[in-house]
Tab-separated table of C-alpha atoms in Angstrom:
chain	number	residue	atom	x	y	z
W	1	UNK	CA	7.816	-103.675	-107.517
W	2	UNK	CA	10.482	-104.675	-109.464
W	3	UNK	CA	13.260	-102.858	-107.783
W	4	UNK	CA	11.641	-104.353	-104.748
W	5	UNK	CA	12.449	-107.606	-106.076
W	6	UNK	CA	15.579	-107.126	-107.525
W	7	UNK	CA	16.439	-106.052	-103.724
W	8	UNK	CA	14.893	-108.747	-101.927
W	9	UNK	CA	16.828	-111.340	-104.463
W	10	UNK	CA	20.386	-109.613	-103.799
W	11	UNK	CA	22.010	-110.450	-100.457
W	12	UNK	CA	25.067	-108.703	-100.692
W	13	UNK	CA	23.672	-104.938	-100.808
W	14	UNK	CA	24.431	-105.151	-96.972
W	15	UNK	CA	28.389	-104.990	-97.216
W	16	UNK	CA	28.705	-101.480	-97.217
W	17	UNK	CA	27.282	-99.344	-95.519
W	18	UNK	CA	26.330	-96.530	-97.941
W	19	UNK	CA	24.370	-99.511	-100.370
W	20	UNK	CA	22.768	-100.893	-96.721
W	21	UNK	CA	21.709	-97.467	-95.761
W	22	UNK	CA	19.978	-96.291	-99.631
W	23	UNK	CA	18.685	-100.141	-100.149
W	24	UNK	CA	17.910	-101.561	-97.282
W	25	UNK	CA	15.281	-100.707	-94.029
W	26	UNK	CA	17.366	-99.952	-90.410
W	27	UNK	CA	16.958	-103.384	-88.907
W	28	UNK	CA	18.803	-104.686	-92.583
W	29	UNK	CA	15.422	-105.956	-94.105
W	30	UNK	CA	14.363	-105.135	-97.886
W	31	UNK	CA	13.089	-101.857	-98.483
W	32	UNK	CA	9.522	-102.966	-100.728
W	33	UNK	CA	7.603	-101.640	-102.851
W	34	UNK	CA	6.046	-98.142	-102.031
W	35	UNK	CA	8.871	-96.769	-100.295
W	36	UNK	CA	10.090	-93.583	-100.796
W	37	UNK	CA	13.652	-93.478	-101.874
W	38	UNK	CA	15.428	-89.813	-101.698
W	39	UNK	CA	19.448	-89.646	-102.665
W	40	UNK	CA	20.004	-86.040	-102.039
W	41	UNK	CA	24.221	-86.700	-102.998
W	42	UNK	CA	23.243	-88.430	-106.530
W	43	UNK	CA	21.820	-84.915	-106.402
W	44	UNK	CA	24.567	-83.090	-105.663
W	45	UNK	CA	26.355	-85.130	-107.674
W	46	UNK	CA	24.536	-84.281	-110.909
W	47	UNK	CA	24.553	-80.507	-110.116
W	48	UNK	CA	28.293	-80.409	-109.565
W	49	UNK	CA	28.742	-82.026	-113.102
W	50	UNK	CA	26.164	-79.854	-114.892
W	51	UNK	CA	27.998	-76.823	-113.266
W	52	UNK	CA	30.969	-78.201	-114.022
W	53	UNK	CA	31.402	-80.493	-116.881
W	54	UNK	CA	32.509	-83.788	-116.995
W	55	UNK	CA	36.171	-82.750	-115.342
W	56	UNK	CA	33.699	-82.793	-112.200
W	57	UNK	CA	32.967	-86.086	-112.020
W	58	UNK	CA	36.592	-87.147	-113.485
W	59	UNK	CA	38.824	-85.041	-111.111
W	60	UNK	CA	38.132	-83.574	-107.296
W	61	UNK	CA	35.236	-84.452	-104.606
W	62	UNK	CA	33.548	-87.419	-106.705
W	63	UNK	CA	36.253	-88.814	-107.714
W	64	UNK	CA	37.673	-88.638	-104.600
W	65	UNK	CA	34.773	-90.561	-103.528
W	66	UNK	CA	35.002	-93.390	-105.990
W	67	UNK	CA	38.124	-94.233	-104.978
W	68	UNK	CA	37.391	-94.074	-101.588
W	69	UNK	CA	34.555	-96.455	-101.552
W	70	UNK	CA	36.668	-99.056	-103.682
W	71	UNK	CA	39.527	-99.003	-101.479
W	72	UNK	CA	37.209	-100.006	-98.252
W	73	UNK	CA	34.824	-101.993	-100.332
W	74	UNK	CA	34.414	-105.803	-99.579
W	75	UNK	CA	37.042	-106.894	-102.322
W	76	UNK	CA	39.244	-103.592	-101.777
W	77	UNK	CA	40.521	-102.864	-105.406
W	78	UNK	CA	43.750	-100.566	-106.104
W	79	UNK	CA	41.392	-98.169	-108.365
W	80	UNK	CA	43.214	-94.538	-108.042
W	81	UNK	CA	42.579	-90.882	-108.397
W	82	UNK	CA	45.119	-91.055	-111.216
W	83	UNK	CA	43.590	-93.662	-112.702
W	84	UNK	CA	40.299	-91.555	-113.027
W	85	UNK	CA	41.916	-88.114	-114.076
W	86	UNK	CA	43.929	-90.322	-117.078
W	87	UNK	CA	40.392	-91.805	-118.521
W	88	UNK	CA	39.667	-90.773	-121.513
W	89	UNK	CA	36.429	-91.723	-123.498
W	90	UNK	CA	36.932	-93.038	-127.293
W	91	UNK	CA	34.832	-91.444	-130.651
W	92	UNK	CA	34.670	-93.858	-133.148
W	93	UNK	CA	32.475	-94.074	-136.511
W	94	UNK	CA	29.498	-96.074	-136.213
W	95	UNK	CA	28.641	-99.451	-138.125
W	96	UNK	CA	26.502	-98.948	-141.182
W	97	UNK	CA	24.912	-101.076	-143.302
W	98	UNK	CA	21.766	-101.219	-146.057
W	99	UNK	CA	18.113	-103.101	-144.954
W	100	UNK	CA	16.230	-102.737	-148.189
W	101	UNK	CA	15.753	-98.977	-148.577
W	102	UNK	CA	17.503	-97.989	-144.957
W	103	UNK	CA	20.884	-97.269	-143.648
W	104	UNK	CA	21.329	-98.793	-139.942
W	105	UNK	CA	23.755	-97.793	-137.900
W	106	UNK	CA	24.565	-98.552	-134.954
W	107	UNK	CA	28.004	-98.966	-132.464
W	108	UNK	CA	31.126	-100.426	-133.197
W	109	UNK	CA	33.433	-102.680	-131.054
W	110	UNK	CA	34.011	-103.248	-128.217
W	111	UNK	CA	30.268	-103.599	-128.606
W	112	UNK	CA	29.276	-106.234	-130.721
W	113	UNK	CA	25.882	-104.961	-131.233
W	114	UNK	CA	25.898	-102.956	-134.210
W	115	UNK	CA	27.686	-105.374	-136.303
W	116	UNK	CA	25.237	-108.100	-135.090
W	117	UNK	CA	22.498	-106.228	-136.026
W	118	UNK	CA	23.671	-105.319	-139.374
W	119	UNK	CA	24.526	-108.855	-139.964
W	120	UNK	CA	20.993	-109.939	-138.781
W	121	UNK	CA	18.939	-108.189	-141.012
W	122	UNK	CA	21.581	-108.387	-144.064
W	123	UNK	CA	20.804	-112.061	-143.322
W	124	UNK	CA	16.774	-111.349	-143.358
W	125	UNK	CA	16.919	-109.324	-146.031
W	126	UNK	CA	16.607	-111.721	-149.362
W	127	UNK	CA	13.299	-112.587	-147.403
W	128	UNK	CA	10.260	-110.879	-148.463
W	129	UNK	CA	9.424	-107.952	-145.785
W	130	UNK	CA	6.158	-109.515	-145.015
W	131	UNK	CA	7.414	-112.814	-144.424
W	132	UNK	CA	10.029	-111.613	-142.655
W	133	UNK	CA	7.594	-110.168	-139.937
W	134	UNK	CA	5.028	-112.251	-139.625
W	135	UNK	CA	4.471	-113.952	-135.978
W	136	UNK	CA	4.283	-117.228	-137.305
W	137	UNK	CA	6.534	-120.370	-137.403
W	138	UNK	CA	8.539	-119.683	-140.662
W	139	UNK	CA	9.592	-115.986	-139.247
W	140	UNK	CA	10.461	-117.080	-135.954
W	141	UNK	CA	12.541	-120.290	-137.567
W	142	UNK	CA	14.353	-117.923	-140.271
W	143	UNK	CA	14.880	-114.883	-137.113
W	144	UNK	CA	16.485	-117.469	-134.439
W	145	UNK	CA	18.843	-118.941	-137.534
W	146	UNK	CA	19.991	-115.488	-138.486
W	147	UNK	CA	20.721	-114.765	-134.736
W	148	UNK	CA	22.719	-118.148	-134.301
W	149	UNK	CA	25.343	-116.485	-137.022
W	150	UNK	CA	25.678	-112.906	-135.822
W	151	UNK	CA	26.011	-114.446	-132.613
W	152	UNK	CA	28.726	-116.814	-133.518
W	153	UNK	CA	30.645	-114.304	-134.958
W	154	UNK	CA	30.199	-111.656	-131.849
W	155	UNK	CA	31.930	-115.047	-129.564
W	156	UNK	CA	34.900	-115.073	-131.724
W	157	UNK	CA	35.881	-111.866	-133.511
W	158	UNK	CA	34.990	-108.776	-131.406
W	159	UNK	CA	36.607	-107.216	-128.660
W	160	UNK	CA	38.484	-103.810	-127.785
W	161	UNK	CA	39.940	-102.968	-131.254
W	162	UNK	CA	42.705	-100.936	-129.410
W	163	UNK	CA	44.027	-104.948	-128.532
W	164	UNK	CA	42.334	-107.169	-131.121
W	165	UNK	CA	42.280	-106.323	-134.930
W	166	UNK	CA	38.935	-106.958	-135.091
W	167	UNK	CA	37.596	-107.701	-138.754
W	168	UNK	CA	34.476	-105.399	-138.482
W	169	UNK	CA	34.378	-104.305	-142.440
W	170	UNK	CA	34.732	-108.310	-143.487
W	171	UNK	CA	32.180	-109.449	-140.782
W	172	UNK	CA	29.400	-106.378	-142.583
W	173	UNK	CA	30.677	-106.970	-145.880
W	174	UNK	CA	27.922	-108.025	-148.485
W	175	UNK	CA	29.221	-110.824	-150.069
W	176	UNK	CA	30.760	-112.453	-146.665
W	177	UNK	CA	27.044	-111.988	-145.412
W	178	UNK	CA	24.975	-113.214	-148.396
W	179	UNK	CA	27.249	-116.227	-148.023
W	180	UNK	CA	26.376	-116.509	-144.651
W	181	UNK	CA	22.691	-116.394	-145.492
W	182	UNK	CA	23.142	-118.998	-147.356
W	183	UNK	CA	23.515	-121.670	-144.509
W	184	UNK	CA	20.063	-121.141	-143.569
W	185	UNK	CA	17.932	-123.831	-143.982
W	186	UNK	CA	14.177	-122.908	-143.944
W	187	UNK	CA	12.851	-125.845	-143.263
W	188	UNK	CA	15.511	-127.229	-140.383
W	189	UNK	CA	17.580	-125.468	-137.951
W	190	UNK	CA	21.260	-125.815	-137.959
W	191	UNK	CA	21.558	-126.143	-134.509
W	192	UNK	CA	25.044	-124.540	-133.185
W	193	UNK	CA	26.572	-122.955	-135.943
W	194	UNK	CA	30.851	-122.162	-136.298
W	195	UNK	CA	31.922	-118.458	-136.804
W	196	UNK	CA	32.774	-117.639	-139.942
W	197	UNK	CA	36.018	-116.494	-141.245
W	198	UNK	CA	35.508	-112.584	-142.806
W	199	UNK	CA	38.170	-110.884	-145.106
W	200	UNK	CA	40.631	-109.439	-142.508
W	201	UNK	CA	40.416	-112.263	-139.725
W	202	UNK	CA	44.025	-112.872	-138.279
W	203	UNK	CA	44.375	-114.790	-135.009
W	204	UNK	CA	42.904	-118.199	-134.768
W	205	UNK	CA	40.452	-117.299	-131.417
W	206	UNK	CA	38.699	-119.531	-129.473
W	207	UNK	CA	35.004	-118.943	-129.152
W	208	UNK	CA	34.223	-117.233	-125.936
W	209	UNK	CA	29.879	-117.489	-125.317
W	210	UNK	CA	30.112	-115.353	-122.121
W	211	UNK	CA	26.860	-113.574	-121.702
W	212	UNK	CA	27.475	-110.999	-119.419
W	213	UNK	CA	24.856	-109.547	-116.804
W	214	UNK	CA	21.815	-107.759	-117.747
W	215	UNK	CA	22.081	-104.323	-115.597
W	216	UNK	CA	21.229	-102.027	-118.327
W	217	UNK	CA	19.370	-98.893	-119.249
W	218	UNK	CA	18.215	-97.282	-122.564
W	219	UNK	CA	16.711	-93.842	-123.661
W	220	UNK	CA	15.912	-92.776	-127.153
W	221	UNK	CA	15.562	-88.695	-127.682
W	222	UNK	CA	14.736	-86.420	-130.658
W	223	UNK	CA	14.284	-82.738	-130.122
W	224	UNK	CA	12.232	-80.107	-132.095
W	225	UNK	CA	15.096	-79.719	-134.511
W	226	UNK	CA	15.360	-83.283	-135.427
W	227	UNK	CA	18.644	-84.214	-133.626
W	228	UNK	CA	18.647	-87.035	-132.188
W	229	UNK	CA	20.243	-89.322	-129.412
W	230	UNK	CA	20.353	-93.176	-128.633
W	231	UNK	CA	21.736	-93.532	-125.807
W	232	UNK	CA	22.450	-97.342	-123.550
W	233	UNK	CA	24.657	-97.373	-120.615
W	234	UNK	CA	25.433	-100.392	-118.393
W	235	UNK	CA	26.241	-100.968	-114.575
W	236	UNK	CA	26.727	-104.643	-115.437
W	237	UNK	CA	24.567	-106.682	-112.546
W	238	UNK	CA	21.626	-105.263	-111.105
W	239	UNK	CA	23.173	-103.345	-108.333
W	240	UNK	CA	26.945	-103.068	-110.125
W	241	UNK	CA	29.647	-103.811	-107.667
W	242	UNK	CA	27.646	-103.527	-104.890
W	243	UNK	CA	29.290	-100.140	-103.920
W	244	UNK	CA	27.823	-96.937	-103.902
W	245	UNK	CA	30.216	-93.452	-104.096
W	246	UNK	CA	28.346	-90.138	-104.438
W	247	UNK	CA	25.054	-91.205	-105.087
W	248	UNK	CA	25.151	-94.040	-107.193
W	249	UNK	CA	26.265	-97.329	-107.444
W	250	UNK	CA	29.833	-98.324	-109.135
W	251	UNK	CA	29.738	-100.676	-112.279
W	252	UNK	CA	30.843	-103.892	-112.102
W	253	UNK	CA	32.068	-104.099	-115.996
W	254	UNK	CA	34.973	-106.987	-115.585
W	255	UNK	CA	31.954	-109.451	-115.723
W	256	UNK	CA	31.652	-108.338	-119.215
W	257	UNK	CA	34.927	-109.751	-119.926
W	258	UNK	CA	35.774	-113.803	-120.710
W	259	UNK	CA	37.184	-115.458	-117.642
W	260	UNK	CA	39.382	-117.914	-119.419
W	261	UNK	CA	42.374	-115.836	-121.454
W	262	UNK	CA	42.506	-119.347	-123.800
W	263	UNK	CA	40.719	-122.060	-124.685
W	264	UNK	CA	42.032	-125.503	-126.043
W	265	UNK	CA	45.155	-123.168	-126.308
W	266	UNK	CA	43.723	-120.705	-128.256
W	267	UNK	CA	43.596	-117.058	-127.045
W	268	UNK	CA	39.863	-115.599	-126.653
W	269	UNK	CA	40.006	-111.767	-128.106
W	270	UNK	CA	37.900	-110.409	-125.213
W	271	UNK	CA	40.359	-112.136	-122.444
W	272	UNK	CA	41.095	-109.641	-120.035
W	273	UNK	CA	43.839	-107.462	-120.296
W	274	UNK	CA	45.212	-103.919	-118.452
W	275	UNK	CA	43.570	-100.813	-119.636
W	276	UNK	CA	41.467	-102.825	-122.377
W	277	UNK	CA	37.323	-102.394	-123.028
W	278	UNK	CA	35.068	-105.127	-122.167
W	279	UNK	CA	33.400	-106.429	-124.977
W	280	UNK	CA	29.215	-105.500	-124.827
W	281	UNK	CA	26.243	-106.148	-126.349
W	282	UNK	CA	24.645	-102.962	-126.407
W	283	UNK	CA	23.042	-101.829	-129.287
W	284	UNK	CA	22.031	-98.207	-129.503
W	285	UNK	CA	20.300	-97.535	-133.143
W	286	UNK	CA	19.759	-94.734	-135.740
W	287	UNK	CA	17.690	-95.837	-138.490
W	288	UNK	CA	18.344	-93.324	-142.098
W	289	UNK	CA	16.570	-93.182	-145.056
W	290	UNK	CA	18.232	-93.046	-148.179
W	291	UNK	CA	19.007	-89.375	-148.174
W	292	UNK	CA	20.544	-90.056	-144.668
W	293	UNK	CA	17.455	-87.887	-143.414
W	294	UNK	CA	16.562	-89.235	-139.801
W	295	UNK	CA	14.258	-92.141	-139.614
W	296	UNK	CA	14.454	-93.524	-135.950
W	297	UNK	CA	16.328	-93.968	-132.804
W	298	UNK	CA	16.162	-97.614	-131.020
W	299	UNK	CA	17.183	-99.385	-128.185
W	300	UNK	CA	17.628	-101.537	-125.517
W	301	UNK	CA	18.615	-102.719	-122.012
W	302	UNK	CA	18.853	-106.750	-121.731
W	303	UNK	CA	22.182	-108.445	-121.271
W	304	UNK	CA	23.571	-110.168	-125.057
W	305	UNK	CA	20.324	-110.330	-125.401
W	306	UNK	CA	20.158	-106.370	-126.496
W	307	UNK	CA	21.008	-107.348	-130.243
W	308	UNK	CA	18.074	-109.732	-130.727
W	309	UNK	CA	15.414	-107.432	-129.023
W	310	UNK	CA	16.403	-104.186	-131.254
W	311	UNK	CA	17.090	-106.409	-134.592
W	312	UNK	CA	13.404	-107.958	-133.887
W	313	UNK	CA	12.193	-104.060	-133.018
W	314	UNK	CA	13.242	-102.938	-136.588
W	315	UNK	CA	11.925	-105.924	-138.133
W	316	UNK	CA	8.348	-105.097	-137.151
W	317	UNK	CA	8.845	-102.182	-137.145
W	318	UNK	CA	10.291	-101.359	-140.958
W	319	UNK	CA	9.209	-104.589	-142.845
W	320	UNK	CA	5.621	-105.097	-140.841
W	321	UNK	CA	5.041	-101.212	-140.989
W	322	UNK	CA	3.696	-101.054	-137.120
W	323	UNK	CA	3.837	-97.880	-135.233
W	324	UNK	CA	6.608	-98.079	-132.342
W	325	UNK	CA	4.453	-98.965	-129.153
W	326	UNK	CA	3.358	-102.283	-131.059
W	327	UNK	CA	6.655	-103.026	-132.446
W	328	UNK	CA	8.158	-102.661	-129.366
W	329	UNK	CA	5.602	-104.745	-127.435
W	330	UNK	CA	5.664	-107.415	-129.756
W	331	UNK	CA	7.022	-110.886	-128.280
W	332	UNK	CA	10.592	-111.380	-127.786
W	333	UNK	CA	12.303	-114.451	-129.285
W	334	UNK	CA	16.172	-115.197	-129.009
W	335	UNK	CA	18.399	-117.787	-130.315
W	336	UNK	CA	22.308	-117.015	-128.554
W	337	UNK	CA	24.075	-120.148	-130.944
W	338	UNK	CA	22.212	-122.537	-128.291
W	339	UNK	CA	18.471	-122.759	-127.351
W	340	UNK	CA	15.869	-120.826	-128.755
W	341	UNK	CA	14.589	-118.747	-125.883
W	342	UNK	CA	11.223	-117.540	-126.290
W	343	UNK	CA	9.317	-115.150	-124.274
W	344	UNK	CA	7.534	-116.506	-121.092
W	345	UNK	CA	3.998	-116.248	-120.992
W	346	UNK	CA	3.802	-114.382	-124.440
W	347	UNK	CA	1.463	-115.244	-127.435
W	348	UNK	CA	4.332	-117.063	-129.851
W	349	UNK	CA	4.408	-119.960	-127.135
W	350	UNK	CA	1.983	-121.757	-128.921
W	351	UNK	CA	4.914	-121.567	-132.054
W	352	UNK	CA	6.911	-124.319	-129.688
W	353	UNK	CA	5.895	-127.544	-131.272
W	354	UNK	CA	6.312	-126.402	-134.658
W	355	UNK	CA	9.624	-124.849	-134.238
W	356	UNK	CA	10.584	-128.032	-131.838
W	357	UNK	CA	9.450	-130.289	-135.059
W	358	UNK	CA	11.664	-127.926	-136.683
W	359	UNK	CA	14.709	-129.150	-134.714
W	360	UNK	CA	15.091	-126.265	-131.961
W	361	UNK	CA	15.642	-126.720	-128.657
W	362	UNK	CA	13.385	-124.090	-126.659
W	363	UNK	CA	13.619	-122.256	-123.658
W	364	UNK	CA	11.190	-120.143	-122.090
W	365	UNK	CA	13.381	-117.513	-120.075
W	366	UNK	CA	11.384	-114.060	-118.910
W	367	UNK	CA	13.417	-111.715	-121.734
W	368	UNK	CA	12.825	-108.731	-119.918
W	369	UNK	CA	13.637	-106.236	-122.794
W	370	UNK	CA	13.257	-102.224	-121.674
W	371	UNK	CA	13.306	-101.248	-125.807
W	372	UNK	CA	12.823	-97.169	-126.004
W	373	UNK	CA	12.454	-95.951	-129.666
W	374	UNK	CA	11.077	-92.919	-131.896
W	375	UNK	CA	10.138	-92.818	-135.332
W	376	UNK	CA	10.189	-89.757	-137.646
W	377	UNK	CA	6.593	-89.294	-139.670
W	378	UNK	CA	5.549	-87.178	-141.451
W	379	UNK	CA	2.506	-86.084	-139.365
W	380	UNK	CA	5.574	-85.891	-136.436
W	381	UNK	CA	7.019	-88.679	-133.918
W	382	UNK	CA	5.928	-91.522	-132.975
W	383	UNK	CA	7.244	-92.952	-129.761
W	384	UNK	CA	7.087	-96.261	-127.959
W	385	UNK	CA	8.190	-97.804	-124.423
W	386	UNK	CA	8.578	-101.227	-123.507
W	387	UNK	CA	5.058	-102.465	-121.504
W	388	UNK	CA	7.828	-105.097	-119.568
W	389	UNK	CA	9.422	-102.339	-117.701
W	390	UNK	CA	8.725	-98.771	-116.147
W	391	UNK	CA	9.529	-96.635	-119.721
W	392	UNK	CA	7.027	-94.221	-120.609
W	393	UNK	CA	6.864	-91.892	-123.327
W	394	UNK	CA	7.105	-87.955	-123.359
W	395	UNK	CA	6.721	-85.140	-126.106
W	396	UNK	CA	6.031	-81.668	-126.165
């Protein structure tokens, strides 16, 4: 049903004629809910790069295929095969920090989302754990305040480090963050807080509160021998670019990007730029103990939204010990340096008047979050999907 919807609400699947055909019923109506969809080339497609290896889908028939489809696409782009054979992906070391006696780690720029989350529950952390993760007023007040800073920071500082020095050690360094924590108020909210200026901060940018398209999936995996895998990956917009090549549907990641280079005269770091990374909000997590022994794997689909739904995740689930499933289904709350968006239809509603007497501004958007996470126990793993979307959870 929701795919059902997502097509119904999306009038431009009918452009091309490989989207109209996979999408859409012969006489151009909706396909609904119910109907069978088969995609025998996504098929193929997956065979030829399990066969092959990632060359496969880099170099030769797909690839051909993706350019193809660009070139006689709507808004034909210039994409070529050279352009696909020179990609290369990056490895980079993860952001780490401490929350009380964990390590979280989680990506580094051009995704803002693992310094945000180490940020938000540095923040959190002077807070006592049950406090912290309670579902009352105080919790939700002291969560949405130590969003509006990571969040603040994410506008300004990050971007693709191979064009923008980005400051990540100041912006996770302890004493830049406990003096960040200290502009909480718990009894007020700040309202629309300035980024802060960490150790290593060079160019003066403008703030850039683009929010990008929510068009993502997640998966969390560990296997019998304890490795483990979070894994998030973006089309950006339900249906991407609206182009299908091969099976599947092409991203459409320059949304992800600011579209202003300046502001006020000031350049934004994640202007856009040839060959650069769009800046992200995805936020796949490993959770360590103090031995660096494996303690879970989190994530999320969800627009910028990602950072507050996994942050909130750990939150119940490290400092209000619940087992995944109720940790992940527990309501979502999100404060973006703006409004303080709580979850439609969910049980903290009735928080509104006390956290509007508290100063915020609310908004009550759906915050479809599609959180996938596994903990390591020691009586095995305990796994949880997100009840807001079609996740399930499987073990042998």
């Amino acid at each position: 049903p929701r795919l059902a919807r997502a097509i119904a609400a999306e009038p431009r699947l009918g452009a091309t004629a490989a989207t109209a055909a996979y999408f859409l019923a012969a006489d151009g109506t909706p396909k609904t809910a119910g109907t069978e969809l088969r995609n025998p080339a996504l098929a193929a497609t997956l065979a030829r790069i399990a066969a092959e290896g990632p060359d496969a889908f880099y170099r030769g028939a797909i690839a051909a295929a993706i350019v193809a489809a660009v070139a006689a696409g709507p808004n034909p782009g210039t994409l070529s095969d050279a352009d696909l054979a020179a990609y290369r992906p990056v490895r980079r070391d993860p952001v780490c920090g401490p929350y009380r006696v964990h390590i979280v780690c989680g990506v580094p720029p051009p995704s803002a989302g693992g310094i945000a989350i180490v940020q938000i529950l540095a923040v959190l952390a002077p807070f006592d754990p049950a406090t912290v993760a309670a579902l009352d007023t105080r919790a939700r007040h002291l969560f949405a305040e130590a969003n509006r800073l990571a969040y603040a920071d994410r506008d300004r500082h990050v971007a693709d480090p191979a064009f923008v020095a980005v400051p990540t050690a100041g912006l996770v360094d302890p004493a830049y963050l406990a003096a960040r924590a200290r502009l909480i108020d718990p009894a007020a909210t700040r309202g629309p807080v300035p980024a802060g200026t960490p150790g290593g901060a060079g160019t003066a940018f403008a703030d850039d509160t683009l929010s990008g398209e929510d068009a993502t999936s997640h998966l969390s995996v560990v296997d019998a021998e304890g490795n483990a895998v979070a894994l998030t990956t973006t089309v950006e917009s339900v249906f991407g670019a609206r182009i299908m090549a091969a099976g599947f549907v092409l991203n459409n990641q320059l949304t992800d990007f600011a579209f202003l280079p300046e502001i006020d005269g000031r350049p934004v770091a994640n202007r856009l730029e040839p060959g650069k990374r769009p800046r992200s909000a995805m936020s796949p997590t490993i959770v360590l103990d103090a031995d660096r022994r494996l303690v879970m794997t989190l994530g999320s689909p969800g627009g910028s939204a990602i950072i507050a739904y996994v942050a909130r995740t750990l939150i119940a689930a490290l400092d209000g010990r619940k087992d995944m499933s109720r940790a992940i289904a527990e309501p979502n709350i999100v404060n973006r340096n703006s409004a303080t968006e709580i979850e439609r239809g969910s049980t903290i509603e009735a928080l509104v008047p006390a956290l509007e007497a508290l100063g915020h501004t609310i908004a009550r958007p759906r915050l479809e979050s599609g959180l996938h996470g596994i903990r390591v126990l020691a009586t095995g793993l305990d796994g949880g999907a997100d009840p807001r979307r079609e996740g399930v959870v499987r073990g042998d």
